[in-house]
Coordinates of C-alpha atoms and ligand atoms in Angstrom, one line a residue:
X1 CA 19.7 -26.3 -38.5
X2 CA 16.1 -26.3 -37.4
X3 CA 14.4 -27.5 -41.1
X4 CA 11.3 -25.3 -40.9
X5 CA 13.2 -21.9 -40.7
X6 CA 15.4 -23.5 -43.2
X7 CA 12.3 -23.7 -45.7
X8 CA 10.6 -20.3 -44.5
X9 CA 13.9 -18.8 -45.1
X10 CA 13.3 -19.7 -48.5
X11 CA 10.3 -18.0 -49.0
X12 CA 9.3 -19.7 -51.4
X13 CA 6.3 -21.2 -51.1
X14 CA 5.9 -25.1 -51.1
X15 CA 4.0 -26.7 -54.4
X16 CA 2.6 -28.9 -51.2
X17 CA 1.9 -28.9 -47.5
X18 CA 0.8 -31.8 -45.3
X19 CA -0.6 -30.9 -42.2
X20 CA -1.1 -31.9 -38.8
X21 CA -0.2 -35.1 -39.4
X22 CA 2.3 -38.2 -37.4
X23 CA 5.1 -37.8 -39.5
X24 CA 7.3 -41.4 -39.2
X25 CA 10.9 -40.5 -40.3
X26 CA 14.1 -42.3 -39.2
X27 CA 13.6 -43.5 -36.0
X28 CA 11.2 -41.1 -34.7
X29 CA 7.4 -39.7 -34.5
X30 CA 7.1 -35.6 -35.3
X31 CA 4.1 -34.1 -35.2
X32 CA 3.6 -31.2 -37.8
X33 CA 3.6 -30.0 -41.1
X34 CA 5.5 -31.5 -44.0
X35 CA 6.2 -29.2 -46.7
X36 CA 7.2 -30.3 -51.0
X37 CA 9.0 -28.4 -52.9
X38 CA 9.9 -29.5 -56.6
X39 CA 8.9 -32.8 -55.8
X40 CA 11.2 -32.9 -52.8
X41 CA 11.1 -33.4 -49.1
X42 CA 11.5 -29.7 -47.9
X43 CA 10.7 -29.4 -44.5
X44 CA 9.6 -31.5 -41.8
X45 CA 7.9 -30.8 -38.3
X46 CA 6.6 -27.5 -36.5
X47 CA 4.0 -25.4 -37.9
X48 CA 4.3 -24.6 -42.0
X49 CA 2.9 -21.6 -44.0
X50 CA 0.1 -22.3 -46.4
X51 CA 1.1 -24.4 -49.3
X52 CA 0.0 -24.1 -53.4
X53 CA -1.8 -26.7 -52.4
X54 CA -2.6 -28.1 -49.0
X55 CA -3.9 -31.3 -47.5
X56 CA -4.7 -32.2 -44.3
X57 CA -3.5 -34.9 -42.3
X58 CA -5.2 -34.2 -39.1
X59 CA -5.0 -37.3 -36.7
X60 CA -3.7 -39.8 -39.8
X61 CA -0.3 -41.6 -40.0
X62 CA 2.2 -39.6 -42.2
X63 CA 4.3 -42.8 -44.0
X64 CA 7.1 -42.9 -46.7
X65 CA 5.3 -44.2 -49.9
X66 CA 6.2 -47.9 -49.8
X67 CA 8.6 -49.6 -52.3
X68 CA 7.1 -53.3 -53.6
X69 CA 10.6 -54.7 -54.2
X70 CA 8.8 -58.1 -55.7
X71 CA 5.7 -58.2 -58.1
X72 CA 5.6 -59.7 -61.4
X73 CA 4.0 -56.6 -64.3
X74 CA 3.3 -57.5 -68.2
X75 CA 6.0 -60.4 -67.9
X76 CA 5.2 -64.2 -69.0
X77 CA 6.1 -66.9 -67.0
X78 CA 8.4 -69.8 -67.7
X79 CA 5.7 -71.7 -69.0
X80 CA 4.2 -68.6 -71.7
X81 CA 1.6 -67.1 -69.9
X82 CA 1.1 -63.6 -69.7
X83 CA 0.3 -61.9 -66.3
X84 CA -2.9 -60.1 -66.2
X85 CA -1.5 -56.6 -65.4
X86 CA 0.0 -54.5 -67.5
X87 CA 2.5 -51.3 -65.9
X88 CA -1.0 -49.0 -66.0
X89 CA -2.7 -51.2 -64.3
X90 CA 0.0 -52.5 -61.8
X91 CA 0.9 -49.3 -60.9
X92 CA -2.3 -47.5 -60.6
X93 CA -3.3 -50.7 -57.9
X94 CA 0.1 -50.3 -56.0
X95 CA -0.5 -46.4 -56.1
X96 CA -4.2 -47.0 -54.2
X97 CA -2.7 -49.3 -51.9
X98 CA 0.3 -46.6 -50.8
X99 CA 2.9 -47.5 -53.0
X100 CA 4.6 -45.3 -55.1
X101 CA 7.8 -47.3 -56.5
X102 CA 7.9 -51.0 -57.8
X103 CA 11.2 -53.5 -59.1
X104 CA 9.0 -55.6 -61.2
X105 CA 10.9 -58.3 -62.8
X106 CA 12.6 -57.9 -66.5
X107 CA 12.6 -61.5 -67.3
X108 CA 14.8 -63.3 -69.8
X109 CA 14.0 -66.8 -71.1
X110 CA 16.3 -68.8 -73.0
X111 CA 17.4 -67.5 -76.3
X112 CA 16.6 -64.1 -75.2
X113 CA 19.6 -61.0 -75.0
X114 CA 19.8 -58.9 -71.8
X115 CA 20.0 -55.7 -73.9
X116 CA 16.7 -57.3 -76.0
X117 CA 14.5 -57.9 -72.7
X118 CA 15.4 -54.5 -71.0
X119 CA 14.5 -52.2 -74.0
X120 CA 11.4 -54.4 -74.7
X121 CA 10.6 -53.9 -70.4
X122 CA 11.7 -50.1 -70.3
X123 CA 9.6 -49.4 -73.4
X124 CA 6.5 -51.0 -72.0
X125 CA 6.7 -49.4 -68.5
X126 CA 7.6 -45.7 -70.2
X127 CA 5.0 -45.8 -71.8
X128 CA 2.2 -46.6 -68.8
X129 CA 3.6 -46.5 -65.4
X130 CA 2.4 -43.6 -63.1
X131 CA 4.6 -44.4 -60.5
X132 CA 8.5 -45.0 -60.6
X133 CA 10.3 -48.2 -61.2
X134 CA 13.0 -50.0 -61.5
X135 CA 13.8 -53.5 -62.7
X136 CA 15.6 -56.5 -61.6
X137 CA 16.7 -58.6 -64.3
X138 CA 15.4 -62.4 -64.4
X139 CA 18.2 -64.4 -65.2
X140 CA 17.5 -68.1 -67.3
X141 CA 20.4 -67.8 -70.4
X142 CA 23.6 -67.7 -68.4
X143 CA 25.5 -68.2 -71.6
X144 CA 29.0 -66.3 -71.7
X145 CA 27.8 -63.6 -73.5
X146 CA 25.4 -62.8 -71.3
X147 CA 28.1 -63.4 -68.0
X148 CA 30.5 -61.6 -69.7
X149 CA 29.4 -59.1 -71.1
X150 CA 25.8 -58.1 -70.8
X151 CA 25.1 -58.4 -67.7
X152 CA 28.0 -56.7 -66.1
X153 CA 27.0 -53.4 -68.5
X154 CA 23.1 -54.0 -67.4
X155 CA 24.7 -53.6 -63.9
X156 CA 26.9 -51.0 -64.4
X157 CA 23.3 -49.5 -65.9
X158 CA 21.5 -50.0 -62.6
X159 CA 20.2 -52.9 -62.9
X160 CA 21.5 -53.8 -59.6
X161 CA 19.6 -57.2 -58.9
X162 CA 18.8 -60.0 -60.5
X163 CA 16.7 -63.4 -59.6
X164 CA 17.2 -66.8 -60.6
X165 CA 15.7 -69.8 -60.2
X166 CA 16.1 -73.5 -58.9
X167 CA 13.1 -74.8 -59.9
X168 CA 10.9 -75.0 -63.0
X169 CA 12.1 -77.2 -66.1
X170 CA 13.0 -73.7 -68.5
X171 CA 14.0 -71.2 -65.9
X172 CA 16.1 -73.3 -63.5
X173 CA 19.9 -72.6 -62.7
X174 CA 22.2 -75.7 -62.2
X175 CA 24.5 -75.2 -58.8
X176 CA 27.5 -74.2 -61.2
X177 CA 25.7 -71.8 -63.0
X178 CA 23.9 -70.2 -59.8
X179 CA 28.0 -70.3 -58.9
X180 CA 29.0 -68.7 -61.7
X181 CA 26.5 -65.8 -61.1
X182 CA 27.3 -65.1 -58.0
X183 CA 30.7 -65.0 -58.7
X184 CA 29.9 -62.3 -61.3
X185 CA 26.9 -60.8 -58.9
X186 CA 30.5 -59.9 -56.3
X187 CA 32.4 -59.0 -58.7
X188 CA 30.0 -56.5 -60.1
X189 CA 28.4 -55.7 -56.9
X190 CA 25.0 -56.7 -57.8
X191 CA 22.0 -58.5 -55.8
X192 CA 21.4 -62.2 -56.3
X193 CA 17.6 -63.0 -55.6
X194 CA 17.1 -66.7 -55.7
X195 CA 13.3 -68.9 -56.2
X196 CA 14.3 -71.8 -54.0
X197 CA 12.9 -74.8 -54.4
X198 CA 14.2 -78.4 -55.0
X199 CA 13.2 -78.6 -58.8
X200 CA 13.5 -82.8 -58.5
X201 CA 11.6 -83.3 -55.0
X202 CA 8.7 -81.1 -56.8
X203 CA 8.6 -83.0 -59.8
X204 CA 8.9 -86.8 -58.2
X205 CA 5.8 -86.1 -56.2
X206 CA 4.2 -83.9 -58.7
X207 CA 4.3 -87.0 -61.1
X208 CA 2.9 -89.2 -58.4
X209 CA 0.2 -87.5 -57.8
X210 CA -0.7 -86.9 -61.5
X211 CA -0.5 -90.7 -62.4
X212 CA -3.1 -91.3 -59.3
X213 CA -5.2 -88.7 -60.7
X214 CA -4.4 -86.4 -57.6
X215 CA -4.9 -83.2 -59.6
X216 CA -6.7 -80.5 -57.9
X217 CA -5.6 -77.7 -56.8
X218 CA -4.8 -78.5 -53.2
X219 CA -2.2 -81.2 -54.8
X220 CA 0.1 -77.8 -55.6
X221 CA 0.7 -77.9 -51.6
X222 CA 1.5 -81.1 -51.3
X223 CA 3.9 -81.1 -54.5
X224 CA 5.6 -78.2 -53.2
X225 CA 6.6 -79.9 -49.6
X226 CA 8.3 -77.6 -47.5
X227 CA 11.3 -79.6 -47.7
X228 CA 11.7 -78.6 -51.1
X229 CA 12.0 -75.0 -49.7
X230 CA 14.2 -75.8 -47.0
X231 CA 16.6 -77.5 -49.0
X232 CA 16.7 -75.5 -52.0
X233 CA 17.5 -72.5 -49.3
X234 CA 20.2 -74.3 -47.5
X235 CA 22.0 -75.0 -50.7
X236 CA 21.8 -71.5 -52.0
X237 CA 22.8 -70.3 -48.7
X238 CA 25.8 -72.7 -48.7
X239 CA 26.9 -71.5 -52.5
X240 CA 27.2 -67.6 -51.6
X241 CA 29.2 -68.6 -48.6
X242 CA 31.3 -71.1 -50.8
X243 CA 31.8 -67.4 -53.2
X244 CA 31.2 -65.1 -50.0
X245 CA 28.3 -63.3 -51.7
X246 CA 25.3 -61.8 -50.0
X247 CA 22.4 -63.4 -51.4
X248 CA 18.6 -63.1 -50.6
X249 CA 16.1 -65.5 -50.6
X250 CA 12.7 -64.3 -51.8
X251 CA 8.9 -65.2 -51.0
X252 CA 9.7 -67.0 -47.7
X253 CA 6.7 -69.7 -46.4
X254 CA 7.8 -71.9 -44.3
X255 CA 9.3 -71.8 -41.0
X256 CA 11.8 -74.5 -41.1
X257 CA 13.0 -72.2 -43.7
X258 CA 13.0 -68.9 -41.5
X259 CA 15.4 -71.2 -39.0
X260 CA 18.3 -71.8 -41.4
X261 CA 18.5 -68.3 -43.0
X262 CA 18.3 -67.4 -38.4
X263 CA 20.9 -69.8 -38.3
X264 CA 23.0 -68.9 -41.1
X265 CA 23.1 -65.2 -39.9
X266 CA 24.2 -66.2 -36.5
X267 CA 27.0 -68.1 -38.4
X268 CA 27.7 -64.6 -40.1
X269 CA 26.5 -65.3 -43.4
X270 CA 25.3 -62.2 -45.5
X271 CA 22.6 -63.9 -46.5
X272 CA 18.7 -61.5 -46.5
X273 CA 15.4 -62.5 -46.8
X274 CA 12.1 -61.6 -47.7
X275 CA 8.6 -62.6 -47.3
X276 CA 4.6 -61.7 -48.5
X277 CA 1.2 -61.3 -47.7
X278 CA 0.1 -64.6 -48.3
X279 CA 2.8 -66.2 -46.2
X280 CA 0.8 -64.4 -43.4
X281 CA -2.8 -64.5 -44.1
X282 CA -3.2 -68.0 -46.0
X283 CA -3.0 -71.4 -45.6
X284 CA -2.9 -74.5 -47.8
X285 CA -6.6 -74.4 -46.8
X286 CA -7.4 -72.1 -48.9
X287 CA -6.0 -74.3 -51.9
X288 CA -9.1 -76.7 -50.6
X289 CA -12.1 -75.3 -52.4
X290 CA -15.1 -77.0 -53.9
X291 CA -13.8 -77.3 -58.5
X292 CA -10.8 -75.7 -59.4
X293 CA -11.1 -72.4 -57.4
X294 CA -8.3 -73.5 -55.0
X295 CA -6.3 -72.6 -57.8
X296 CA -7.1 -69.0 -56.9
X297 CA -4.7 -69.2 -53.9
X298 CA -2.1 -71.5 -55.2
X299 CA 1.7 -69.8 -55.7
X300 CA 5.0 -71.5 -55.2
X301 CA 5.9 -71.4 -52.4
X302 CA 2.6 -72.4 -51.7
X303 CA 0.9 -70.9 -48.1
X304 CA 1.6 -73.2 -45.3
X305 CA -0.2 -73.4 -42.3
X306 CA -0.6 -71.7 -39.0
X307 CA 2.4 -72.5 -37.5
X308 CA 4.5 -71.4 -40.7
X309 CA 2.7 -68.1 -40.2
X310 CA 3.9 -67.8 -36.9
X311 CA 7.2 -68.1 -38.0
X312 CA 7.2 -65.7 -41.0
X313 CA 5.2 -63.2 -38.4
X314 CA 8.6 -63.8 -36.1
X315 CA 11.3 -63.7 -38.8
X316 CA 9.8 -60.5 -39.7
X317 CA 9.2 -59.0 -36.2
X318 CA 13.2 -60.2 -35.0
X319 CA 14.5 -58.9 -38.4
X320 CA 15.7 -62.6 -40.1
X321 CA 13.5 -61.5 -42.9
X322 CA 14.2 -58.0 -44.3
X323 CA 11.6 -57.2 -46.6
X324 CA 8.0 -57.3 -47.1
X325 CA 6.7 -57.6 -51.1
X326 CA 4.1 -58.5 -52.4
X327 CA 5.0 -60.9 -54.8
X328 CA 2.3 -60.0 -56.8
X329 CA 1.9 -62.2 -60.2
X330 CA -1.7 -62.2 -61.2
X331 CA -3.4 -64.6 -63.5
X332 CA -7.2 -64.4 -63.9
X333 CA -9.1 -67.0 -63.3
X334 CA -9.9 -68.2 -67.0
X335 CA -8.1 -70.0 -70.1
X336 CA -5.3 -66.8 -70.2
X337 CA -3.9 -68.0 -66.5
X338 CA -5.3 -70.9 -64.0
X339 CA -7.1 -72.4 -66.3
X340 CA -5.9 -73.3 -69.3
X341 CA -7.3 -76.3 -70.1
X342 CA -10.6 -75.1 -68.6
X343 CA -11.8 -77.8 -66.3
X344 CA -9.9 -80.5 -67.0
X345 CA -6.5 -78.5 -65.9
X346 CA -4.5 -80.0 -63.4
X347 CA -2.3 -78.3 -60.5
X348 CA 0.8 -78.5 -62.9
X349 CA -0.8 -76.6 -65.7
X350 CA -2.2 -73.5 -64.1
X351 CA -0.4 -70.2 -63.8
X352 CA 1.5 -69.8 -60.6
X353 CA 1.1 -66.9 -58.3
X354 CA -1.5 -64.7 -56.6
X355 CA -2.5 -60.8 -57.2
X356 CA -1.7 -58.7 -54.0
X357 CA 0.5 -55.5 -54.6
X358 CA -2.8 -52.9 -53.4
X359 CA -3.2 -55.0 -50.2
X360 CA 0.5 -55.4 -49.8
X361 CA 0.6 -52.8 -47.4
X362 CA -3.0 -52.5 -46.0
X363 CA -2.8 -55.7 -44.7
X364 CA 0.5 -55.6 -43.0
X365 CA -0.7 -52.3 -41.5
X366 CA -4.2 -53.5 -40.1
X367 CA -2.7 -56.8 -38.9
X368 CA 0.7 -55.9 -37.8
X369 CA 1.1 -52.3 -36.8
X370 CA -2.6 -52.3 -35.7
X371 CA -2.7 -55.4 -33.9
X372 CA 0.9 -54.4 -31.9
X373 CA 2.9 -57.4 -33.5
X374 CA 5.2 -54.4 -35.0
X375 CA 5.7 -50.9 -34.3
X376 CA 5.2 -48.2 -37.0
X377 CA 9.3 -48.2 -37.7
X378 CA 9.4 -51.7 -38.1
X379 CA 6.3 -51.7 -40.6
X380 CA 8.1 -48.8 -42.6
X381 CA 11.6 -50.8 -42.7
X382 CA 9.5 -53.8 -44.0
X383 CA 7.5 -51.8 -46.3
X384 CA 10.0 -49.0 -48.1
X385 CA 13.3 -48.0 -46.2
X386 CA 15.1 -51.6 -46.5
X387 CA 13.6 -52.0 -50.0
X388 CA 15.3 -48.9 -50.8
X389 CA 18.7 -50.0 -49.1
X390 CA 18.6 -53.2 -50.4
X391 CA 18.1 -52.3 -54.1
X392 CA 20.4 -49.7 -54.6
X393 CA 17.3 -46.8 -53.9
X394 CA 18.2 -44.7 -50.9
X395 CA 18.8 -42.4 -49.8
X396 CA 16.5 -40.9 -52.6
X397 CA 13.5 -43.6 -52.0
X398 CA 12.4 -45.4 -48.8
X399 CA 11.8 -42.6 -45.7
X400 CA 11.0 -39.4 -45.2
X401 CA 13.7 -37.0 -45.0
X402 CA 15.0 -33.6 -46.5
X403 CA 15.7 -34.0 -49.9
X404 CA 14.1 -37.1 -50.6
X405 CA 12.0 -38.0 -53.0
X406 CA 8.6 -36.6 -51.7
X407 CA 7.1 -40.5 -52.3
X408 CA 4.1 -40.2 -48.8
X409 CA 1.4 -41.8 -47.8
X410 CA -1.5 -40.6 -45.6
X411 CA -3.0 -43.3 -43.6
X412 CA -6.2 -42.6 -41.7
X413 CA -6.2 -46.0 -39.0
X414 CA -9.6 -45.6 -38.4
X415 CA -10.4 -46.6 -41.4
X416 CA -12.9 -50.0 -42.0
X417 CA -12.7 -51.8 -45.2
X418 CA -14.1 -55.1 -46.0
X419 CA -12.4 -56.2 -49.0
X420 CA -13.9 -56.9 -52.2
X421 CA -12.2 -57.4 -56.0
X422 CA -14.1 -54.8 -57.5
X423 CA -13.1 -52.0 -54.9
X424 CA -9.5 -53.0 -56.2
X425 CA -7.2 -51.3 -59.2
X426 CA -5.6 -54.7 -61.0
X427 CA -6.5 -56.8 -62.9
X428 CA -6.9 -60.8 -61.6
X429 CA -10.7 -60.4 -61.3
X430 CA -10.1 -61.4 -58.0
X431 CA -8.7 -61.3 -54.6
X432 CA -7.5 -63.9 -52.3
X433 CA -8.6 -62.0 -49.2
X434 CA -12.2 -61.4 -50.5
X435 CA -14.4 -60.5 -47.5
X436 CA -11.8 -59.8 -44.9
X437 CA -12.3 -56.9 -42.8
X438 CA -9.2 -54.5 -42.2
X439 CA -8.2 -51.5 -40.1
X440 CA -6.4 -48.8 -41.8
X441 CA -6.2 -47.3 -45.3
X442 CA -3.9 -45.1 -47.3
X443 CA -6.2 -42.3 -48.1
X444 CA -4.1 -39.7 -50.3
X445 CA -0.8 -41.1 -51.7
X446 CA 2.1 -38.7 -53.7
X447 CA 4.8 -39.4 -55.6
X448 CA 7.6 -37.5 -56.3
X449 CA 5.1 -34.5 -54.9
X450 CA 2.0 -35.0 -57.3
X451 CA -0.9 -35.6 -55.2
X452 CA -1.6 -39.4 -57.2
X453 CA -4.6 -40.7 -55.0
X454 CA -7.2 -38.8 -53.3
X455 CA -10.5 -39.0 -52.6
X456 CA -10.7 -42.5 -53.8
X457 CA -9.5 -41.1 -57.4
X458 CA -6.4 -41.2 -59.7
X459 CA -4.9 -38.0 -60.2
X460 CA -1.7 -39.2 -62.8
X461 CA -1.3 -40.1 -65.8
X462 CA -0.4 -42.7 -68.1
X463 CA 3.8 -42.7 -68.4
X464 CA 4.1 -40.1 -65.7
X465 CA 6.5 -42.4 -63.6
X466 CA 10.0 -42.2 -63.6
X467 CA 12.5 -44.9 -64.6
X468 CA 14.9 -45.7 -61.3
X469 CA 18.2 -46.9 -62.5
X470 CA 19.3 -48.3 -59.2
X471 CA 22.7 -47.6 -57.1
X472 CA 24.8 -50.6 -55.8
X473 CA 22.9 -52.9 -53.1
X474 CA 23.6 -51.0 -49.4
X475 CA 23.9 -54.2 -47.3
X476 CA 24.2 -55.1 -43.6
X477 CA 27.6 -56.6 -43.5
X478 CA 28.3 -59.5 -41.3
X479 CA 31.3 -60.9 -40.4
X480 CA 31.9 -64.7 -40.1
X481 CA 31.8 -65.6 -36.6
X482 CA 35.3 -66.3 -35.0
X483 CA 35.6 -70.5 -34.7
X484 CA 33.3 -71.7 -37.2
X485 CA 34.2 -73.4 -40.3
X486 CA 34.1 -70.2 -42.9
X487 CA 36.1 -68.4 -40.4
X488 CA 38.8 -71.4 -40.1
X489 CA 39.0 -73.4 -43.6
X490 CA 37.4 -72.5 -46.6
X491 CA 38.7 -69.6 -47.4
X492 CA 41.9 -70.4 -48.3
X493 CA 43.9 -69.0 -50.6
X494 CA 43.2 -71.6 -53.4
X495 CA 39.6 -70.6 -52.7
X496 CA 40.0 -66.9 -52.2
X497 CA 42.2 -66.4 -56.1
X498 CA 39.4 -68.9 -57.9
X499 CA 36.5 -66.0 -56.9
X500 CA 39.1 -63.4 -57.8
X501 CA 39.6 -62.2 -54.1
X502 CA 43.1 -63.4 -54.2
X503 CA 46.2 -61.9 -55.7
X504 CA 47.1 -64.7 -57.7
X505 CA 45.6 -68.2 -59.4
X506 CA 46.7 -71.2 -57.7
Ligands
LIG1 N1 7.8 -67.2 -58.3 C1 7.5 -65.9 -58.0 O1 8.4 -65.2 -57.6 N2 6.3 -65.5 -58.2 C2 5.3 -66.2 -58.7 C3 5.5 -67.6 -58.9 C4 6.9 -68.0 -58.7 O2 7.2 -69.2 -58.9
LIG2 ZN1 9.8 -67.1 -57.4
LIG3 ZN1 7.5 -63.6 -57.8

């Protein structure tokens, strides 16, 4: 049926009306009206009758709102510090920056209960998000209550996904206990997200360096050598296709790393991928500054270099890396993050991570879609739609389409901003992209149909978001390719009973 005489026949009117604009849905570029009605996608193209409320999108880009799949909100890290952003001010930045959902991270350290972290999390974010959320559920106490029983009812509760590490001392997963979860991640039907890095390699260098008094910032690069990502990834790689799990490897950097996830798929492996803004536009460089402010820039993975860039830039262009986040994890530039030792802290002792979810998508779009590396589908796949696919969200979240969550963004491409910290919405007191000039700018943002951004202002309030418990995970599924080794050995039936596929123990 043609959708705008479905909505007139209605008649109704729509709470909301967004007009002339591009309108990006699946696939294709309408030109029209987009009409809200209780907080819905109601109609989409031709001409509309006024709204209750009407904005105009004359000549500007018409964009689902994006989905920030990875950023780190009112969580401590493995080694106690708290990140600078709380779920107000998280989500009010991601909201400026056309976002209107985030899966921040509930994050269990040892001794902690699922059940404990997640109504400690929910409470928080009820109480201050103005945007909708879910969570994925950091995973460092893989104890057999927690395998078998909480997690598989924190699943069942839409907690969909969960991320584990291979590095750092308290939060690190052996092999057999990354095993063990993604056995339980495929029997529940959940989505494994692993850190990878070799935790030893890091360490064995990291101590070098120390004892030679190596301990600036720019050391973080060298500690974290891109073999450490490279191997790390191959072995996780090679444990979901020991279980035959789809896994995905988060915050991408290097390219040697983007070749053996390439590789993997071509094998058939389910295995995804996701990368960030600072993959793209930094380099170890930027670690190199005069004092300690390298430690500004420093996150693990740690940025790369040039060529590395290239290769995230291709992985995300030819679709090895699905997603886009932005990883953000922000940590001020004072005793409560990088510095806690003042100016005698070393590279090991700062708080890991960079602040980035309001540029996530500004920077992609200037840079990318702008600059022709990627069209305006492949910018909305790596921004929202596989986001939502991936974490158990569409089709409510992720495009525009009838009867979706009316979650837009208005871009006007025109746009000129030269970034500064202060024009920004968090709270790391800084930026690492200070002074860069970009094209492009999400000028009114809604969520769920409230008009959340416009004019520059906030128009939500405190706890107006909406908790997302999540569906299952909807992932591409590849098949192991016919002569290989998976296809021909491994999964035998002693193999296939001890993961539960098989129909009896051996
Ligand atoms: N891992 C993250 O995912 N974010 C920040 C730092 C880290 O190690
Ligand atoms: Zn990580
Ligand atoms: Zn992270």
């Amino acid at each position: 049926m043609d959708t705008t005489i479905a909505s007139l026949i209605g008649e109704e009117r729509f709470d909301l009306t967004i007009r002339g604009g591009r309108i990006v849905t699946d696939g294709r570029v309408i030109e029209g009206d987009l009409g809200v009605r209780d907080g819905r996608i109601a109609a989409i193209g031709g001409s509309l009758p006024p709204g209750l409320r009407d904005v105009d999108a004359t000549g500007r880009w018409v964009l689902p709102g994006g989905i920030d799949s990875h950023c780190h909100v009112e969580q401590r890290s493995g080694m106690g510090m708290m990140c600078a952003d709380d779920f107000y001010s998280a989500t009010v930045s991601a909201a400026f920056g056309g976002t209107t959902t985030i899966v921040p991270f509930a994050a269990q350290h040892r001794g902690m209960s699922v059940p404990e972290v997640l109504a400690d999390y929910s409470q928080r974010a009820a109480e201050k998000a103005v945007i909708d959320y879910g969570f994925h559920l950091i995973l460092a106490n893989p104890d057999a209550t927690t395998l078998s029983q909480d997690l598989p009812a924190a699943i069942r509760d839409g907690i969909t996904s969960l991320k584990v590490y291979m590095t750092y001392d308290r939060m690190k997963l052996e092999d057999i206990e990354l095993l063990d979860v993604l056995a339980l991640a495929r029997a529940e039907g959940a989505l494994v997200m692993v850190h990878a890095e070799n935790n030893d390699m890091i360490r064995w260098i990291a101590q070098r360096l120390i004892d030679r008094g190596h301990t600036a910032p720019k050391f973080h690069g060298v500690a974290h050598d891109p073999l450490a990502e490279t191997e790390a990834a191959y072995r996780a790689i090679a444990l979901a296709r020991l279980v035959d799990v789809p896994l995905l490897l988060v915050h991408v950097a290097g390219g040697d790393t983007v070749e053996v996830i390439r590789q993997a798929q071509l094998l058939g492996a389910n295995v995804l991928a996701e990368s960030c803004p600072q993959y793209l536009f930094l380099t170890a460089d930027d670690m190199d500054r005069p004092g300690l402010e390298g430690a500004m820039f420093c996150c693990s993975p740690p940025a790369r270099d040039a060529d590395a860039q290239e290769a995230i830039w291709r992985g995300l262009i030819d679709g090895t890396l699905a997603t886009y986040s932005s990883d953000h994890a922000p940590y001020r530039f004072d005793e409560t993050g990088k510095l806690p030792k003042g100016d005698a802290t070393t590279f090991k002792e700062m708080a890991n991570g960079v602040p980035g979810i309001e540029l996530r998508m500004p920077l992609l779009f200037s840079e990318g879609f702008l600059k022709g590396r990627i069209d305006i589908h492949q910018f909305v796949a790596l921004t929202a739609t596989n986001h939502a696919k991936l974490y158990g969200l569409a089709p409510r979240k992720g495009a525009i389409a009838l009867g979706a969550d009316a979650d837009i963004a208005v871009w006007n491409a025109e746009r000129e901003t030269t970034i500064t910290a202060a024009m920004l919405h968090d709270n790391a007191g800084y930026t690492p992209y200070e002074g860069r000039t970009i094209q492009g700018w999400p000028e009114v943002v809604v969520s769920r149909g409230r008009v959340v951004v416009e004019d520059n202002t906030l128009h939500a309030e405190r706890g107006s978001g909406a908790y997302l418990r999540r569906g299952a995970p909807d992932l591409p599924r590849r098949a192991p390719v016919p002569g290989t080794d998976r296809q021909n050995r491994s999964h035998g039936r002693v193999l296939k009973a001890l993961i539960g596929l098989g129909e009896d123990t051996p």
